[in-house]
Each structure stands twice: as C-alpha cells, then as structure tokens.
Amino acid sequence: MAQSVLILDDDSEFRALLNAILEPGGHEVIMTAAVSQAQALLTRRHVDLVIVDELLPDGSGLDFARWLQGETDDTAILFLASFWRDSDVSGLLAGPHTRVMQKPTLPNELRNEVEAALRDTLPEGATPGRLVATFDGVDDILSFLRDTYRGRLHERLHELETTIARARDEGLTSEETYAVLLMVHKLHGSAGSFGFFEVSAAVGRMELLFEQLISGQVAEYESFWSQLDDALHRAMSGSIRPLSDYGEEGQGPHMGRVLVADADDAMLAIITEAGRRRLIEVIAAHNAGEAMTRARENELDGLFIDIDLDEAQGGFKLARRLRGLGSGANVPIAFLSADASLRNRVAAAHAGGALFLPKPLNEDAFVEAVRRFAAQVHAEAIRVLVLHEDPLVAQQLRVLMDQDSMDVRAVQDASRILEMLDAFRPDVLIIDVVLEGISGFDVCRLLRLHPDWQDLPVLLRSAGATAEMRAAAYQAGADDFLGREIRGTELLDRVRMRSVRYRRIKERRDRDPLTGLMQRSVFAEQLAARLGEASRLDRPVSIALLEVDRFKQINDAHGIVVGDQVLSTLGKLLRARFRVEDLRARWGGAEFAIALTGAAPEDALVALEKVRRAFTKVRFRAYNGHAFQATFSAGLSAYPDDGDDVEELLRAADFALRTARNEGSGEIRRYDGP
C-alpha cells in the first residue's frame, strides 16, 4: 500500500539513501531541507510519515517535531537524533507514532526503522504489501551510492579543513558557527551511513565540540582548538575506503556488538564514540526496559550493565532477566560501578559477572573487554581428550559433553597420548587413573615435563576417591580429581571452567604485552593455516613487515619509556585499522608483521598507506617537553605471486622492507624480485 512520506533533512546524500529505500514501495516521497517549507506543506495537506533530522538550516528538528505532534496525531514521525542526546530526545518525543534513531545509522538498520514506521501508519486490516527495499536491495543501493559518495568525500574534507582554518584565523559569528556545526553534522551522519567509520567518528567528535561551543560549555579556547585540530587530523588521515571493501562478502567490520545499559548520557556518549572509533558496535540503553528490548532485537557479544541501573542494585535484576532470554543465556556480562568496593565486586561475581569495571570507564579497558567477550562468544567448541581404556566409559563421557557442544575425542592406548595431543590440541585432558602398563599419575607427570603441555588442564578420574588418591593426583600435577560422584552438570562445569581459564592464559602468553599483538611464533603458525585455506579457496593473502624508522635514535634521544610509547601506539593503530580476521604481530624489536587474508597486494598497499599517514600524525612528547613524530617503513609480499609458504613470503617481505629503508623513511615497497 503506497503512502506519503516527507523527508526533512539538509543532507542530500542521506536523502538519496532514504529515497532509494522507499522507492520500491511506490510511495510518494517529498523532500525538503527547510523547516519553513515543511510546515507550509503540512498546513496544506496530510502525509503519513515524516522523517526529520535534528539539525536543520532554519530551525530545530526537535521543535518541528513538537509542533507536528501538536498539529496532528495521524502522522508518524521518525526522528534522526544526534547520538549523544538520544535519551533526552526520546523522552521529549514520547508518543504512539514517534520513533527515534541515532545518526549515523547503518543502512539496514535504517531500512528496518523506516519499514516499522510505515507499518505504524497503515489502517487497521490493511495489506501492507512491499513497503521498502529488500535487505539485498539495500546492499545494492548502498554499493552504488557509496561509490558516488567516495568520489565526493575528499572534496568535502578539504572544504571542512579550509573552513576550520579560516575560522581560526578570522573568527566566526554565531550564524557562521551554526553553519559549521551543520557541515560537520551532515558529514558525520553520511560518512557513517556509507561505511566510512574512521572519518565519521572523527567528524562526530568535531560536531560535539561545536555543539559545546554554541551552548557556552567551552571555557578554555586553546583546548577547544587543540581538540578540534586533533579530530580534523583524524578525519583527514582516516580511510576513505569503506571497511566493508576489505571484508568478505556479507561480513561486517565490527570487532563485536555489545549492549551498554547505563542512565549516564555522558558516559554512553563517550563509549559510543569510542566504539565507532575502535570498530565496536555499541547499542545504548538507558533503563532496564530498553535494555530488554534491545537484547531481544540483537545478537550480542557482551553486556555492560551499571550495577545501580534504575534502582539500587537494579543491574543485577536486569542481568537475571537477560539470562532468562534464550539468546542471552551465555552472553558474558561486565558490571559497572563508581563504587569499586569489595561488597560490590563480590555481588557482581554472585550475579554471574565475567568482569567488574570501575567508572569512569577506561576506553582501553572497555575495548579489551569487548575483544575478550567476542572471542569467548565466537570461540571454537571446547576440545576435550579422554584417555580411558574402557570404550563404554569414554562413549558415556562423549555423549554427555556433546550435549554441551564440546568436541570430544577418546584414546584407549596411553602410548599414543603425545600423538593425539599434537593432532587434536585439546583444551582439557581427562585421564583415568588405571591404565595398562602405566598409571594415570605417571601420564600426568610425563606431560608436566613436556614444554607444550605443562599448562594443559589435566583432570584425573577414578572410581575410588580416597584422600590418599586425591593427594597423589595433585602431587602428580593434576588440576582436578574426579571421583565417581562427579558427573553430569558438575562435571561439565569443571571442564568448562578449566578450559576457559586455559584459553585465557594461552591468549595472554601468545600476545606481546607492550603492543597487545600476537607473538612472532603464533603469527607464523596461524599464517601457515591461512595459506592452506587460501590455497583451497584460491584466494590471495598479502604479508607486510613494518619497522619503525630510526628507532634506536628515538631510544637514545628520549629514553626507552618513550620508545615503548611509540611501539605501543603503533600496536594500537594496527589493532584498530584492520579486520578481526587479519593477523597482526610484533615481529621483534621495532618490527611488526601483518597478514591480510583475501586482500590483493594493491588493496593491502592502500590499507598500509592509510596507517602510515595516520602514524605520522601522532605527536609524541619526551620528558623535556620536546614533541616529535615517528614514521615506519614497510615491505609487502603476496601469496601466491611471491611464494607459497611462510618462509618464502616473509623472506620476500623482508627484502622489500630493506629496499624501502634504503630509499628513506616512511616508504612502502612491494616485492618485485631480488
């Protein structure tokens, strides 16, 4: 059923996206950028749906929406709010036919809200038919509009840079300040909607700064300009290649999707912005009811809940309700509180929390928590190896653990235990005490002498559970002892707890503590696996070696602590600028390694150049106050062009790196033969 829709938005690119979503439904679409024109039109005729942006050239979208609510209750409203004020807006626009979205919004999320708003306007019993574009249709639309937008983005950014420079030199009137606010507001929204997340996040910071300037919240103008310059540099150096271009078909660019439930708008604003900058999809909720709704609508990787949401310890009540949802039963929870007392921490543990994070929430701690939660939610099935001579008992254990989606293998011959460990790489090993030719105690002692298996959780199992046997098990190096009475849920809980801790310890061991990137040996091992996959799927893999230029001189001139800051910053940049499936490692000293799976060398060169430019913009400060900048050089090789195994490809990348360094600082070179 065709309906009439008025779009009140000053951003022509965003209007084009909305029009493309609405067009397949045959709706009458009317577009305007001015409040006065929209009000004049609505006094003459009825429309079914009004989509209105918060900031407009000749007035407030919020005031317009209030006016419209006072004029009629037959018109639905979809309000596009600035992300840091959405809770206030939701309260002001509470009504049966009013919906609020944050801007920028992802296209398919926009499609869902537009379709829902159109359904709100249908007469009772009406057949809706096709209201908006299909999901696949939105993807096709976005591909075309994104390519067009990419061509204009350079021009928009340089226009913004020129405007800011003139504002600094000549000052701005109040009207000119509002015009700049509109400029960054539009760029923030459209860049994010078309997938240019780095640009959107940086310009969103500029929007917030100008909003604070207009509302009189800026006290230190030097700090204002400093923050504005930093955000502008981030926008100018941000990638203008949408992150989805580097991903596999159908794959999103986010590290994870998390729900943050907190009534503190300022905190939600900071976390939302940090999420956009660090590739985390943050879904904000201001109360328990909103949190439940958002949790039902989304597949989540983690929950961050204020302990005192809505009421004292209301966050614990919300956690119990969320656990009752089928989709939320196994989602890890972090509890937040400004009161980091022992009482609150213990209560959080009893409520099933995986983490307790004090407020104000540290950005790096939040990002690390999301990374950890996402890894836990998307982790491979727990692998359990059972060494037991009785195949019937081994089969009973397999059936039990299969119900909990564990991957269970059994071996009856103790002489094959090392072979099976190497082949299966389990997270937990269960050994029966009584074995032919060797005791379970001695198998455990054997493993504790092997460097690969010293940390592997070993659970010894016996029909008898005397105090002497338990003591012997722990003396042999076992982590737990399972008597005949340990079965069912308790057995599963013990296996799961040991495996989660083992994986967490292994992950910490496999990561460089300074940069948070993989260790060299882990990178090489995983790269070999990616090359095998690439061979089967006939896909390219690009490998890069990076080295900070003149790093010894940096250490000599400014000290090793400042040198560590340089390495740590580059590590954070590498973690944030690539996809989750790309491999990034500290190779040694001031060298780093990257493997981009499914990326041709020309795409990898573009990505590396963006990171190189972003790194050169970072200003480091020595103890004496001296500010300096650092650069890196890089060499690139590609599978299968430059080799078909790890050693060949790394050798080629190293040769290209040495070529780049011989040509000067900050150079990136593709391997073209010795």
XYZ file of C-alpha atoms in Angstrom:
674
model
C 0.000 0.000 0.000
C 1.632 3.249 -1.174
C 1.898 6.028 1.393
C 3.122 9.617 1.516
C 6.475 10.410 3.139
C 8.087 13.771 3.855
C 11.879 13.794 4.316
C 13.126 16.888 6.157
C 16.934 16.681 6.036
C 19.638 19.056 4.815
C 21.960 16.221 3.708
C 21.363 15.405 0.032
C 23.334 12.124 0.172
C 21.331 10.879 3.144
C 18.090 11.903 1.416
C 19.185 9.865 -1.612
C 19.674 6.812 0.602
C 16.218 7.253 2.169
C 14.607 7.731 -1.234
C 16.230 4.541 -2.539
C 14.892 2.598 0.459
C 11.362 3.962 -0.065
C 11.225 3.817 -3.871
C 10.385 0.085 -4.274
C 7.180 0.608 -2.244
C 5.825 3.119 -4.761
C 5.429 5.757 -2.060
C 5.011 9.442 -2.699
C 8.288 10.929 -1.432
C 8.575 14.660 -0.784
C 11.971 16.136 0.105
C 12.879 19.435 1.693
C 15.791 20.858 3.668
C 13.954 23.685 5.441
C 11.578 23.712 8.399
C 9.563 26.597 6.923
C 8.907 24.686 3.701
C 7.890 21.551 5.608
C 5.480 23.464 7.858
C 3.927 25.249 4.891
C 3.376 21.939 3.114
C 1.864 20.222 6.175
C -0.640 23.022 6.715
C -1.976 22.302 3.208
C -2.021 18.502 3.168
C -1.616 15.300 5.172
C 1.367 12.969 4.955
C 1.623 9.519 6.550
C 5.238 9.684 7.715
C 7.721 12.490 8.387
C 11.435 11.655 8.645
C 13.179 14.609 10.263
C 16.796 15.343 11.181
C 17.645 17.077 14.457
C 19.776 19.897 12.991
C 18.392 21.967 10.115
C 19.462 25.238 8.469
C 16.487 27.322 9.580
C 15.486 25.742 12.863
C 15.459 22.809 15.194
C 14.166 19.457 14.046
C 13.143 18.795 17.621
C 10.992 21.929 17.755
C 9.484 20.983 14.399
C 8.595 17.505 15.702
C 6.950 19.009 18.789
C 4.967 21.360 16.538
C 3.851 18.450 14.368
C 2.721 16.422 17.383
C 0.594 19.370 18.464
C -0.947 19.700 14.991
C -1.938 16.083 14.341
C -1.784 12.602 15.828
C -2.276 10.858 12.452
C 1.268 11.387 11.146
C 4.085 9.071 12.194
C 7.493 10.607 12.983
C 10.933 9.061 12.573
C 13.363 11.398 14.326
C 17.094 11.234 13.497
C 18.886 12.352 16.648
C 22.437 13.349 17.441
C 23.919 10.339 19.162
C 24.886 11.953 22.462
C 21.403 13.303 23.183
C 19.143 10.494 22.105
C 17.761 9.738 25.593
C 16.593 13.319 26.132
C 15.057 13.325 22.676
C 13.282 10.021 23.316
C 11.694 11.467 26.435
C 10.593 14.670 24.726
C 9.117 12.842 21.747
C 7.353 10.050 23.612
C 4.264 9.191 21.617
C 2.431 6.285 19.980
C 3.683 7.059 16.449
C 7.144 8.504 17.160
C 10.405 6.634 16.645
C 13.937 7.859 17.348
C 17.161 6.725 15.662
C 20.755 7.682 16.248
C 22.641 9.249 13.390
C 24.777 7.937 11.757
C 22.841 4.741 11.233
C 23.715 1.633 9.258
C 21.574 1.287 6.090
C 19.826 -1.962 7.014
C 19.006 -0.577 10.479
C 17.552 2.499 8.762
C 15.562 0.237 6.455
C 14.083 -1.625 9.448
C 13.018 1.571 11.219
C 11.512 3.101 8.073
C 9.525 -0.073 7.423
C 8.303 -0.187 11.037
C 7.291 3.491 10.895
C 5.329 2.892 7.681
C 3.524 -0.043 9.267
C 2.505 2.246 12.138
C 0.608 4.404 9.654
C -1.363 1.620 7.965
C -5.128 1.498 8.573
C -6.269 -1.482 10.643
C -6.653 -4.549 8.456
C -4.776 -3.040 5.511
C -2.486 -5.311 3.494
C 0.984 -3.761 3.667
C 2.452 -5.259 0.519
C 6.035 -4.269 -0.181
C 6.844 -1.196 1.902
C 10.576 -0.719 1.357
C 13.592 -2.191 -0.399
C 14.654 -5.731 0.497
C 17.829 -6.341 2.514
C 19.646 -7.395 -0.667
C 18.225 -4.349 -2.402
C 19.626 -2.046 0.273
C 23.071 -3.613 -0.226
C 22.876 -2.979 -3.978
C 21.724 0.609 -3.395
C 24.476 1.206 -0.885
C 27.153 -0.107 -3.233
C 26.224 2.437 -5.892
C 25.692 5.378 -3.521
C 28.864 4.578 -1.598
C 30.981 4.688 -4.746
C 29.461 8.062 -5.613
C 29.987 9.346 -2.080
C 33.611 8.201 -2.028
C 34.323 10.426 -5.019
C 32.968 13.463 -3.138
C 34.458 12.752 0.272
C 37.921 14.149 -0.490
C 36.326 17.409 -1.600
C 34.111 17.588 1.494
C 37.039 17.021 3.835
C 39.191 19.663 2.170
C 36.267 22.095 2.288
C 35.969 21.390 6.012
C 39.731 21.863 6.505
C 39.597 25.238 4.727
C 36.584 26.348 6.774
C 38.249 25.441 10.068
C 41.472 27.231 9.074
C 39.524 30.381 8.201
C 37.565 30.163 11.446
C 40.789 30.004 13.446
C 42.295 32.980 11.605
C 39.248 35.235 11.265
C 36.823 34.048 13.918
C 33.178 33.126 13.437
C 29.890 34.871 14.016
C 27.147 32.891 15.738
C 25.485 32.270 12.363
C 28.766 31.051 10.860
C 29.393 28.788 13.851
C 25.996 27.163 13.369
C 26.759 26.722 9.660
C 29.968 24.849 10.533
C 28.010 22.721 13.006
C 25.604 21.799 10.198
C 28.553 20.951 7.941
C 30.146 18.530 10.400
C 26.754 17.133 11.419
C 25.961 16.172 7.826
C 29.417 14.726 7.226
C 29.276 12.753 10.474
C 25.946 11.186 9.519
C 26.502 10.413 5.860
C 30.087 9.155 6.243
C 28.997 6.700 8.926
C 25.958 5.516 6.977
C 28.066 4.816 3.886
C 30.678 2.851 5.830
C 33.490 5.411 6.264
C 33.640 4.839 10.017
C 37.019 6.429 10.734
C 36.014 9.690 9.083
C 32.582 9.610 10.722
C 33.952 9.075 14.232
C 36.462 11.916 13.895
C 33.927 14.358 12.460
C 31.439 13.276 15.135
C 33.940 14.492 17.711
C 34.056 17.848 15.884
C 30.265 18.012 15.941
C 30.272 17.527 19.702
C 32.910 20.269 20.127
C 30.892 22.802 18.106
C 27.722 21.865 19.975
C 29.557 22.609 23.227
C 30.830 25.898 21.777
C 27.334 27.037 20.799
C 25.848 26.045 24.157
C 28.515 28.009 26.055
C 30.256 24.988 27.563
C 33.722 25.880 26.222
C 35.837 27.596 28.890
C 39.345 27.021 27.506
C 39.514 28.043 23.843
C 43.080 26.828 23.456
C 41.917 23.359 24.481
C 38.936 23.654 22.118
C 41.166 24.379 19.107
C 43.645 21.694 20.118
C 40.908 19.059 20.292
C 39.415 20.330 17.049
C 42.786 20.089 15.283
C 43.259 16.549 16.557
C 39.802 15.497 15.336
C 40.405 17.167 11.969
C 43.716 15.331 11.581
C 41.945 12.063 12.365
C 39.289 12.821 9.764
C 41.817 13.814 7.095
C 44.004 10.761 7.730
C 41.098 8.348 8.126
C 40.471 5.747 5.471
C 38.141 6.804 2.659
C 37.850 3.197 1.624
C 34.846 1.695 3.447
C 35.935 -1.065 5.794
C 33.409 -3.401 4.162
C 35.502 -3.236 0.976
C 38.263 -5.142 2.761
C 35.949 -7.740 4.262
C 34.454 -10.918 2.949
C 31.031 -10.874 1.384
C 28.365 -10.368 3.996
C 30.817 -9.720 6.789
C 30.581 -6.625 8.962
C 33.600 -4.649 10.042
C 32.997 -4.573 13.780
C 35.122 -6.227 16.450
C 31.899 -7.038 18.302
C 28.381 -5.891 19.155
C 27.684 -5.037 22.794
C 24.818 -3.615 24.813
C 25.697 -0.890 27.327
C 22.936 -0.225 29.882
C 23.524 2.953 31.878
C 21.453 6.039 32.669
C 24.505 8.323 32.376
C 24.218 10.052 28.985
C 27.734 11.453 29.149
C 29.218 8.019 29.745
C 27.143 6.493 26.950
C 28.301 9.252 24.602
C 31.952 8.549 25.357
C 31.536 4.785 24.963
C 29.528 5.133 21.752
C 32.177 7.390 20.237
C 34.965 5.088 21.403
C 33.096 2.172 19.864
C 32.809 3.863 16.491
C 36.497 4.767 16.572
C 37.610 1.279 17.641
C 35.192 -0.659 15.380
C 32.791 -1.778 18.116
C 29.026 -1.607 17.581
C 27.618 -0.109 20.783
C 23.891 -0.424 21.434
C 22.902 2.013 24.179
C 20.082 1.517 26.664
C 19.095 3.981 29.397
C 16.911 1.720 31.543
C 16.111 -1.942 32.103
C 13.073 -1.964 29.816
C 15.027 -0.523 26.922
C 17.856 -2.982 27.589
C 15.487 -5.964 27.414
C 14.041 -4.705 24.130
C 17.480 -4.167 22.581
C 18.686 -7.579 23.793
C 15.714 -9.310 22.159
C 16.374 -7.495 18.875
C 20.123 -8.102 18.608
C 22.635 -10.913 18.732
C 25.161 -9.669 21.292
C 28.776 -10.432 22.117
C 28.676 -8.829 25.553
C 26.631 -6.890 28.103
C 27.891 -3.894 30.103
C 25.442 -3.054 32.902
C 25.535 -0.358 35.574
C 25.011 -2.042 38.943
C 22.520 0.612 40.096
C 20.509 0.898 36.873
C 17.006 2.260 37.653
C 17.420 1.477 41.381
C 19.968 0.257 43.915
C 21.441 -2.974 42.506
C 18.891 -2.869 39.690
C 21.608 -4.020 37.281
C 21.694 -7.413 38.986
C 17.948 -7.805 38.475
C 18.366 -6.913 34.805
C 21.152 -9.495 34.466
C 18.845 -12.221 35.794
C 16.125 -11.199 33.333
C 18.597 -11.182 30.448
C 19.804 -14.635 31.446
C 16.225 -15.787 31.000
C 16.306 -14.865 27.326
C 17.362 -17.728 25.116
C 19.824 -15.513 23.251
C 21.268 -14.018 26.445
C 21.899 -17.139 28.478
C 25.598 -17.408 27.632
C 26.474 -13.795 26.809
C 29.257 -12.562 29.148
C 28.415 -9.633 31.436
C 30.600 -6.824 32.767
C 29.165 -4.891 35.695
C 29.982 -1.168 36.002
C 30.042 1.000 39.108
C 31.744 4.073 40.525
C 31.749 2.197 43.843
C 34.519 -0.379 43.458
C 34.104 -1.709 46.989
C 34.663 -5.345 47.883
C 30.927 -5.692 48.566
C 30.023 -4.612 45.034
C 32.680 -6.801 43.436
C 31.505 -9.886 45.322
C 27.876 -9.125 44.459
C 28.839 -8.802 40.778
C 30.534 -12.197 40.898
C 27.466 -13.792 42.520
C 25.276 -12.204 39.809
C 27.240 -14.055 37.142
C 29.518 -11.249 36.041
C 32.576 -12.096 33.971
C 34.173 -8.722 34.752
C 33.825 -5.789 37.136
C 34.872 -2.444 35.618
C 35.062 0.740 37.725
C 33.578 4.005 36.456
C 34.532 6.267 34.795
C 35.123 3.528 32.245
C 38.601 3.481 30.717
C 38.475 3.216 26.911
C 41.296 0.687 26.614
C 39.747 -1.469 29.349
C 36.402 -1.357 27.530
C 37.968 -2.330 24.182
C 39.935 -5.171 25.776
C 36.762 -6.430 27.478
C 34.856 -6.419 24.177
C 37.703 -8.243 22.434
C 37.739 -10.842 25.190
C 33.936 -11.242 25.226
C 33.725 -11.553 21.424
C 36.486 -14.153 21.444
C 34.592 -16.099 24.112
C 31.223 -15.944 22.337
C 32.662 -16.874 18.944
C 35.240 -19.317 20.264
C 35.569 -22.765 18.802
C 33.930 -25.597 20.722
C 35.811 -26.717 23.823
C 38.077 -29.618 22.839
C 38.265 -32.473 25.347
C 40.552 -35.514 25.024
C 39.670 -38.579 27.118
C 42.299 -41.231 27.908
C 40.393 -44.272 29.178
C 40.814 -47.980 28.411
C 37.082 -48.736 28.627
C 35.443 -47.580 25.366
C 32.000 -47.676 27.006
C 33.018 -45.133 29.674
C 34.670 -42.960 27.018
C 31.456 -43.086 24.960
C 29.360 -42.084 28.003
C 31.583 -39.041 28.522
C 31.352 -38.178 24.816
C 27.531 -38.279 24.873
C 27.410 -36.106 27.992
C 29.766 -33.449 26.623
C 28.257 -33.473 23.135
C 25.083 -32.123 24.753
C 27.112 -29.064 25.771
C 28.551 -28.690 22.225
C 32.015 -29.869 23.290
C 34.279 -31.595 20.780
C 35.305 -34.872 22.434
C 37.893 -37.405 21.243
C 38.866 -40.623 23.004
C 42.050 -42.684 23.045
C 42.455 -46.067 24.740
C 46.220 -46.590 24.253
C 48.333 -44.435 26.595
C 51.357 -44.807 24.304
C 49.535 -42.652 21.719
C 48.816 -39.762 24.087
C 51.501 -37.379 22.742
C 50.498 -38.151 19.164
C 46.852 -37.394 19.932
C 47.710 -34.216 21.830
C 49.691 -32.858 18.857
C 46.938 -33.748 16.401
C 43.903 -32.585 18.434
C 45.346 -29.735 20.587
C 42.741 -30.138 23.379
C 41.713 -27.561 25.971
C 41.212 -30.227 28.666
C 42.556 -33.751 29.138
C 40.658 -36.330 31.252
C 42.773 -39.336 32.288
C 41.624 -42.476 34.033
C 43.929 -43.399 36.903
C 44.003 -47.104 35.989
C 45.680 -47.754 32.633
C 47.537 -50.731 31.159
C 51.305 -50.529 31.512
C 51.323 -47.041 33.078
C 49.260 -45.205 35.691
C 47.288 -42.053 35.047
C 49.511 -40.371 37.641
C 52.616 -41.106 35.558
C 50.955 -39.870 32.344
C 50.279 -36.601 34.164
C 53.922 -36.406 35.339
C 55.077 -37.079 31.771
C 53.025 -34.183 30.423
C 54.297 -31.778 33.069
C 57.826 -32.412 31.738
C 56.790 -31.576 28.159
C 57.075 -27.816 27.322
C 53.959 -27.859 25.113
C 51.695 -29.413 27.754
C 52.884 -28.038 31.068
C 49.870 -25.718 31.344
C 47.213 -28.037 29.855
C 44.384 -28.682 32.369
C 44.510 -32.362 33.393
C 41.595 -33.956 35.253
C 42.343 -37.361 36.762
C 39.360 -39.698 37.132
C 38.915 -42.737 39.368
C 36.129 -44.860 40.769
C 37.790 -44.542 44.152
C 38.113 -41.101 45.711
C 40.132 -41.559 48.859
C 42.069 -38.715 50.413
C 45.315 -40.514 49.500
C 44.345 -40.764 45.822
C 43.381 -37.098 45.696
C 46.704 -36.117 47.240
C 48.565 -38.353 44.758
C 46.697 -36.729 41.855
C 47.671 -33.218 42.881
C 51.266 -34.298 43.600
C 51.459 -35.674 40.044
C 50.458 -32.248 38.688
C 46.736 -32.750 38.062
C 44.452 -29.715 38.135
C 41.431 -31.602 39.444
C 40.341 -35.022 40.652
C 37.034 -36.546 39.569
C 35.540 -39.227 41.764
C 32.627 -41.399 40.783
C 30.263 -38.870 42.371
C 31.391 -36.116 39.984
C 29.098 -36.431 36.987
C 26.522 -34.607 34.890
C 26.287 -30.853 35.304
C 29.112 -30.658 37.843
C 31.483 -32.467 35.502
C 30.578 -30.147 32.634
C 31.053 -27.087 34.861
C 34.515 -28.248 35.936
C 35.593 -28.950 32.354
C 34.208 -25.627 31.110
C 35.852 -23.596 33.897
C 39.253 -25.202 33.308
C 39.070 -24.729 29.545
C 38.087 -21.052 29.736
C 40.960 -20.284 32.097
C 43.404 -22.260 29.959
C 42.393 -20.381 26.818
C 42.687 -17.076 28.642
C 46.185 -17.907 29.917
C 47.220 -19.166 26.481
C 45.957 -15.990 24.825
C 47.919 -13.796 27.235
C 51.003 -15.906 26.708
C 50.605 -15.677 22.932
C 50.327 -11.864 22.928
C 53.044 -9.257 23.228
C 52.329 -7.369 26.491
C 53.515 -3.988 25.174
C 51.527 -3.816 21.925
C 48.730 -6.323 22.513
C 49.579 -8.013 19.198
C 50.434 -11.649 18.531
C 53.822 -13.050 19.329
C 56.022 -13.956 16.367
C 55.679 -17.741 16.721
C 51.874 -17.580 16.920
C 51.741 -15.354 13.826
C 53.862 -17.796 11.822
C 51.720 -20.733 12.927
C 48.438 -19.015 12.058
C 49.796 -17.655 8.775
C 50.610 -21.221 7.701
C 46.985 -22.165 8.387
C 45.683 -19.130 6.441
C 47.890 -20.020 3.470
C 46.481 -23.536 3.477
C 42.958 -22.115 3.461
C 43.867 -19.640 0.716
C 45.204 -22.497 -1.416
C 41.952 -24.433 -1.067
C 39.756 -21.409 -1.798
C 42.050 -19.862 -4.440
C 42.277 -16.547 -2.547
C 45.164 -14.089 -2.207
C 46.996 -13.263 1.019
C 49.162 -10.163 1.453
C 52.004 -10.132 4.003
C 53.737 -6.989 5.271
C 56.722 -6.392 7.527
C 56.906 -2.929 9.150
C 59.751 -1.303 11.060
C 59.784 1.977 12.966
C 62.385 4.216 11.314
C 65.463 5.216 13.341
C 64.057 3.580 16.456
C 67.489 3.321 18.100
C 67.903 7.091 17.782
C 64.463 7.569 19.398
C 65.506 5.407 22.340
C 68.897 7.121 22.634
C 67.442 10.625 22.453
C 64.279 10.210 24.537
C 64.697 7.033 26.595
C 63.247 3.548 26.395
C 59.973 4.524 28.109
C 59.184 6.995 25.323
C 60.348 4.391 22.808
C 57.869 1.944 24.298
C 55.127 4.552 23.865
C 55.942 4.713 20.158
C 55.721 0.928 19.799
C 52.556 0.726 21.896
C 50.864 3.433 19.818
C 51.690 1.682 16.559
C 50.357 -1.556 18.050
C 47.039 0.109 18.933
C 46.844 1.591 15.443
C 47.397 -1.801 13.832
C 44.770 -3.398 16.086
C 42.179 -0.753 15.195
C 42.794 -0.321 11.456
C 42.381 -3.863 10.171
C 39.706 -6.530 10.197
C 39.345 -9.025 13.028
C 40.491 -11.900 10.789
C 43.701 -10.138 9.707
C 46.825 -11.255 11.571
C 48.970 -8.633 13.323
C 52.081 -9.373 15.358
C 55.077 -7.784 16.948
C 57.843 -9.446 14.973
C 60.649 -8.346 17.272
C 62.234 -5.092 18.431
C 60.634 -2.322 16.390
C 59.335 -4.667 13.663
C 55.720 -5.707 13.097
C 54.075 -8.244 10.795
C 50.643 -8.165 9.155
C 48.774 -10.710 7.025
C 45.640 -9.572 5.182
C 43.609 -12.600 4.172
C 41.682 -12.313 0.921
C 43.359 -8.975 0.086
C 45.196 -8.431 -3.192
C 48.523 -6.549 -2.933
C 47.060 -3.330 -4.345
C 44.378 -3.317 -1.626
C 46.987 -4.060 1.034
C 49.120 -1.143 -0.189
C 46.150 1.210 0.174
C 45.475 -0.019 3.719
C 49.142 0.273 4.721
C 49.395 3.780 3.311
C 46.412 4.884 5.420
C 48.055 3.514 8.550
C 51.389 5.089 7.629
C 49.796 8.532 7.234
C 47.841 8.158 10.487
C 51.002 7.179 12.376
C 52.931 10.193 11.103
C 50.199 12.465 12.514
C 50.757 11.220 16.073
C 52.792 13.604 18.222
C 54.906 12.016 20.948
C 56.298 14.001 23.846
C 59.655 13.436 25.532
C 60.397 14.117 29.212
C 61.811 17.544 28.402
C 58.561 18.532 26.691
C 60.029 18.184 23.221
C 57.401 16.932 20.739
C 58.379 14.657 17.888
C 56.814 12.393 15.284
C 57.782 8.903 14.139
C 57.459 7.032 10.855
C 57.676 3.440 9.714
C 58.798 1.741 6.515
C 57.161 -1.411 5.153
C 57.756 -4.205 2.688
C 54.936 -6.200 1.090
C 54.766 -9.641 -0.467
C 51.792 -11.593 -1.756
C 50.626 -15.175 -1.986
C 50.781 -16.850 -4.470
C 52.833 -14.403 -6.582
C 55.895 -14.226 -4.330
C 55.883 -17.641 -2.701
C 53.672 -20.406 -1.411
C 54.926 -20.936 2.125
C 55.544 -18.821 5.220
C 59.322 -18.725 4.901
C 59.327 -17.637 1.255
C 56.735 -14.923 1.754
C 58.411 -13.485 4.851
C 61.764 -13.515 3.087
C 60.229 -11.583 0.180
C 58.552 -9.073 2.524
C 61.836 -8.590 4.395
C 63.674 -7.930 1.125
C 61.035 -5.331 0.176
C 61.346 -3.760 3.650
C 65.116 -3.413 3.280
C 64.574 -1.830 -0.146
C 62.120 0.665 1.387
C 64.525 1.556 4.197
C 67.370 2.117 1.743
C 65.220 4.638 -0.098
C 64.489 6.726 3.019
C 61.998 6.969 5.869
C 58.281 6.300 5.642
C 58.468 4.278 2.417
C 56.329 1.259 1.473
C 57.581 -1.103 -1.232
C 56.079 -4.140 -2.952
C 58.421 -7.066 -3.556
C 59.438 -7.196 -7.226
C 62.199 -9.787 -7.115
C 65.764 -9.831 -5.761
